[in-house]
Short mmCIF file of C-alpha atoms in Angstrom, two decimals:
data_model
loop_
_atom_site.label_atom_id
_atom_site.label_comp_id
_atom_site.label_asym_id
_atom_site.label_seq_id
_atom_site.Cartn_x
_atom_site.Cartn_y
_atom_site.Cartn_z
CA MET T 13 -41.85 13.73 -16.60
CA LEU T 14 -40.65 15.01 -13.19
CA ILE T 15 -38.79 12.91 -11.05
CA ARG T 16 -39.13 13.58 -7.09
CA ARG T 17 -39.18 12.05 -3.98
CA GLU T 18 -42.34 10.43 -2.67
CA THR T 19 -44.60 12.16 -0.44
CA PRO T 20 -47.32 11.47 1.74
CA ASP T 21 -50.16 12.31 -0.45
CA ASP T 22 -48.69 10.08 -3.26
CA ILE T 23 -48.75 6.75 -0.90
CA ARG T 24 -52.46 5.99 -2.49
CA ALA T 25 -51.14 6.50 -6.07
CA ILE T 26 -47.56 4.75 -5.34
CA THR T 27 -49.88 1.50 -4.38
CA ASP T 28 -52.08 1.92 -7.40
CA VAL T 29 -49.07 2.07 -9.63
CA THR T 30 -47.25 -0.86 -7.89
CA ASP T 31 -50.58 -2.86 -8.23
CA ALA T 32 -50.91 -1.81 -11.90
CA ALA T 33 -47.34 -2.41 -12.77
CA PHE T 34 -47.68 -5.86 -10.99
CA ALA T 35 -51.20 -6.77 -12.09
CA ALA T 36 -50.10 -10.84 -12.43
CA ASN T 37 -48.93 -10.87 -8.35
CA PRO T 38 -52.08 -8.62 -6.91
CA GLY T 39 -50.88 -6.67 -3.66
CA GLY T 40 -47.34 -8.19 -3.51
CA GLU T 41 -44.92 -5.93 -4.86
CA ALA T 42 -47.30 -3.07 -2.96
CA TRP T 43 -47.49 -5.04 0.19
CA LEU T 44 -43.94 -4.92 0.13
CA VAL T 45 -43.66 -1.19 -0.46
CA ALA T 46 -45.95 -0.50 2.61
CA GLU T 47 -44.05 -2.89 4.74
CA LEU T 48 -40.90 -1.18 3.66
CA ARG T 49 -41.79 2.24 4.44
CA ALA T 50 -42.73 0.82 7.95
CA ASP T 51 -39.05 -0.65 8.28
CA THR T 52 -35.99 0.91 9.77
CA GLY T 53 -34.40 0.33 6.37
CA TRP T 54 -36.53 3.18 4.93
CA LEU T 55 -34.89 5.66 3.34
CA PRO T 56 -36.97 8.89 2.26
CA ALA T 57 -34.50 10.36 0.10
CA LEU T 58 -34.76 7.12 -2.13
CA SER T 59 -38.23 7.12 -3.03
CA LEU T 60 -39.00 8.56 -5.91
CA VAL T 61 -42.22 9.07 -8.10
CA ALA T 62 -41.86 10.13 -11.64
CA GLU T 63 -44.82 12.86 -12.54
CA THR T 64 -46.33 13.81 -15.82
CA PRO T 65 -46.62 17.30 -16.66
CA SER T 66 -50.20 17.09 -15.43
CA GLY T 67 -49.50 15.72 -11.84
CA GLU T 68 -50.30 12.24 -12.87
CA LEU T 69 -47.98 9.58 -10.93
CA VAL T 70 -46.66 6.98 -13.54
CA GLY T 71 -44.27 5.29 -11.50
CA HIS T 72 -41.92 4.83 -8.72
CA VAL T 73 -38.84 3.33 -7.60
CA VAL T 74 -37.02 2.66 -4.29
CA CYS T 75 -34.14 1.49 -2.50
CA THR T 76 -33.80 0.51 1.10
CA ARG T 77 -30.95 -0.38 3.59
CA GLY T 78 -29.31 -3.89 3.04
CA THR T 79 -25.92 -4.82 4.04
CA VAL T 80 -23.28 -6.55 2.61
CA ASN T 81 -21.33 -8.68 5.49
CA GLY T 82 -23.19 -6.32 7.91
CA ALA T 83 -21.70 -3.09 5.92
CA PRO T 84 -24.08 -0.89 4.86
CA ALA T 85 -25.19 -1.42 0.98
CA LEU T 86 -28.89 -0.69 -0.89
CA GLY T 87 -31.27 -2.72 -1.91
CA LEU T 88 -33.18 -1.42 -4.69
CA GLY T 89 -36.67 -2.86 -5.89
CA PRO T 90 -39.79 -2.97 -6.41
CA LEU T 91 -39.31 -0.70 -9.64
CA SER T 92 -43.17 0.14 -11.06
CA VAL T 93 -44.48 1.86 -14.30
CA ARG T 94 -48.08 1.89 -14.94
CA PRO T 95 -48.76 -0.67 -17.60
CA ASP T 96 -49.64 2.39 -20.40
CA HIS T 97 -46.33 4.39 -19.34
CA GLN T 98 -43.84 1.31 -20.07
CA ARG T 99 -41.39 1.29 -22.90
CA GLN T 100 -41.59 5.21 -22.91
CA GLY T 101 -38.28 5.65 -20.75
CA VAL T 102 -40.26 6.30 -17.50
CA GLY T 103 -38.33 3.22 -15.60
CA LYS T 104 -35.03 4.08 -17.14
CA ALA T 105 -35.32 8.13 -15.68
CA LEU T 106 -36.17 6.26 -12.29
CA VAL T 107 -33.18 4.05 -12.48
CA HIS T 108 -30.90 6.59 -13.59
CA ALA T 109 -32.24 9.16 -10.85
CA VAL T 110 -32.39 6.54 -7.96
CA LEU T 111 -28.71 5.90 -8.85
CA GLY T 112 -27.48 9.35 -8.48
CA ALA T 113 -29.32 9.80 -5.15
CA ALA T 114 -27.98 6.81 -3.89
CA ASP T 115 -24.53 8.40 -5.24
CA ALA T 116 -24.91 11.54 -3.89
CA LEU T 117 -25.50 10.38 -0.56
CA GLY T 118 -22.73 8.50 -0.60
CA GLU T 119 -23.62 4.91 -0.61
CA PRO T 120 -20.95 2.24 -2.18
CA LEU T 121 -23.65 -0.09 -4.07
CA VAL T 122 -27.00 -0.76 -5.17
CA ALA T 123 -28.26 -4.25 -5.46
CA LEU T 124 -31.09 -6.07 -7.21
CA LEU T 125 -32.56 -9.27 -8.30
CA GLY T 126 -33.65 -8.86 -12.11
CA ASP T 127 -33.21 -9.40 -15.89
CA PRO T 128 -29.94 -8.66 -16.57
CA LYS T 129 -30.48 -7.76 -20.21
CA TYR T 130 -32.44 -4.80 -18.50
CA TYR T 131 -30.09 -3.73 -15.78
CA SER T 132 -26.81 -3.98 -17.66
CA ARG T 133 -27.73 -0.60 -19.34
CA PHE T 134 -27.50 0.97 -15.81
CA GLY T 135 -24.19 -0.46 -15.22
CA PHE T 136 -25.12 -3.71 -13.32
CA ARG T 137 -22.80 -6.69 -13.41
CA SER T 138 -23.45 -9.78 -11.80
CA ALA T 139 -22.72 -9.31 -8.05
CA ALA T 140 -20.64 -12.59 -8.49
CA ASP T 141 -18.06 -10.27 -10.07
CA TYR T 142 -17.60 -8.38 -6.83
CA GLY T 143 -17.63 -11.31 -4.46
CA ILE T 144 -20.98 -10.41 -3.28
CA GLU T 145 -23.35 -13.51 -2.56
CA PRO T 146 -27.47 -13.23 -3.04
CA PRO T 147 -29.84 -13.90 -0.12
CA ASN T 148 -30.47 -17.31 -2.39
CA PRO T 149 -28.17 -18.98 -4.40
CA GLU T 150 -30.14 -19.98 -7.06
CA TRP T 151 -30.78 -16.47 -8.16
CA GLY T 152 -27.35 -16.46 -9.95
CA PRO T 153 -27.09 -14.10 -12.65
CA TYR T 154 -30.39 -12.60 -11.73
CA PHE T 155 -28.85 -10.84 -8.64
CA GLN T 156 -26.44 -8.10 -9.55
CA VAL T 157 -24.47 -4.95 -8.45
CA ARG T 158 -23.84 -1.23 -9.54
CA THR T 159 -21.40 0.24 -7.12
CA LEU T 160 -20.82 4.02 -6.79
CA HIS T 161 -18.05 6.10 -6.23
CA SER T 162 -17.89 5.20 -2.37
CA TYR T 163 -17.61 1.48 -3.62
CA SER T 164 -14.44 -0.25 -2.10
CA PRO T 165 -13.40 -3.84 -3.61
CA ASN T 166 -13.14 -4.99 0.17
CA LEU T 167 -16.88 -4.97 0.07
CA ARG T 168 -17.62 -8.42 -0.22
CA GLY T 169 -19.62 -11.18 1.26
CA PRO T 170 -23.10 -12.12 1.97
CA PHE T 171 -26.31 -9.13 0.92
CA ARG T 172 -28.81 -9.12 2.78
CA TYR T 173 -31.88 -7.04 2.03
CA ALA T 174 -34.22 -4.91 4.13
CA GLU T 175 -36.34 -7.29 6.94
CA PRO T 176 -39.58 -7.19 5.19
CA PHE T 177 -37.84 -8.81 1.57
CA GLU T 178 -37.16 -11.72 3.89
CA ARG T 179 -41.05 -12.06 4.40
CA LEU T 180 -41.84 -12.57 0.89
#
């Protein structure tokens, strides 16, 4: 499997993978990815795909510009893996790759809303441990942060995702 940056030719396949991964919410996450792609918070270097040796796209992850108390940070999501390739390490490879790319770009942290059991394996911890407040207080332990090398402990306060997340 190859993890690489998305290209314009991948957009249709990304939509298909996202729709398949989130079949219980058809169009929701695919709509979000399209809206993020058109937003000022879109960071092309942090939209990655997983491709099989035969060139088939089977996964996608994206980080977009967020803020903590107005300072730059990243929001991760959606993470999508085609159902027939789930539980085979595709999601794990995508998350590791996007975290490495974000760190190489000098980003301080990545925040997300997700299952703590899954994301703790990547070093995510409750955002509350870092004094970072979720956009929705009801998210509690599901709102998590992974600090990177440029992180500073004075980065505290409310987190805000890229604008399209606010329209969900």
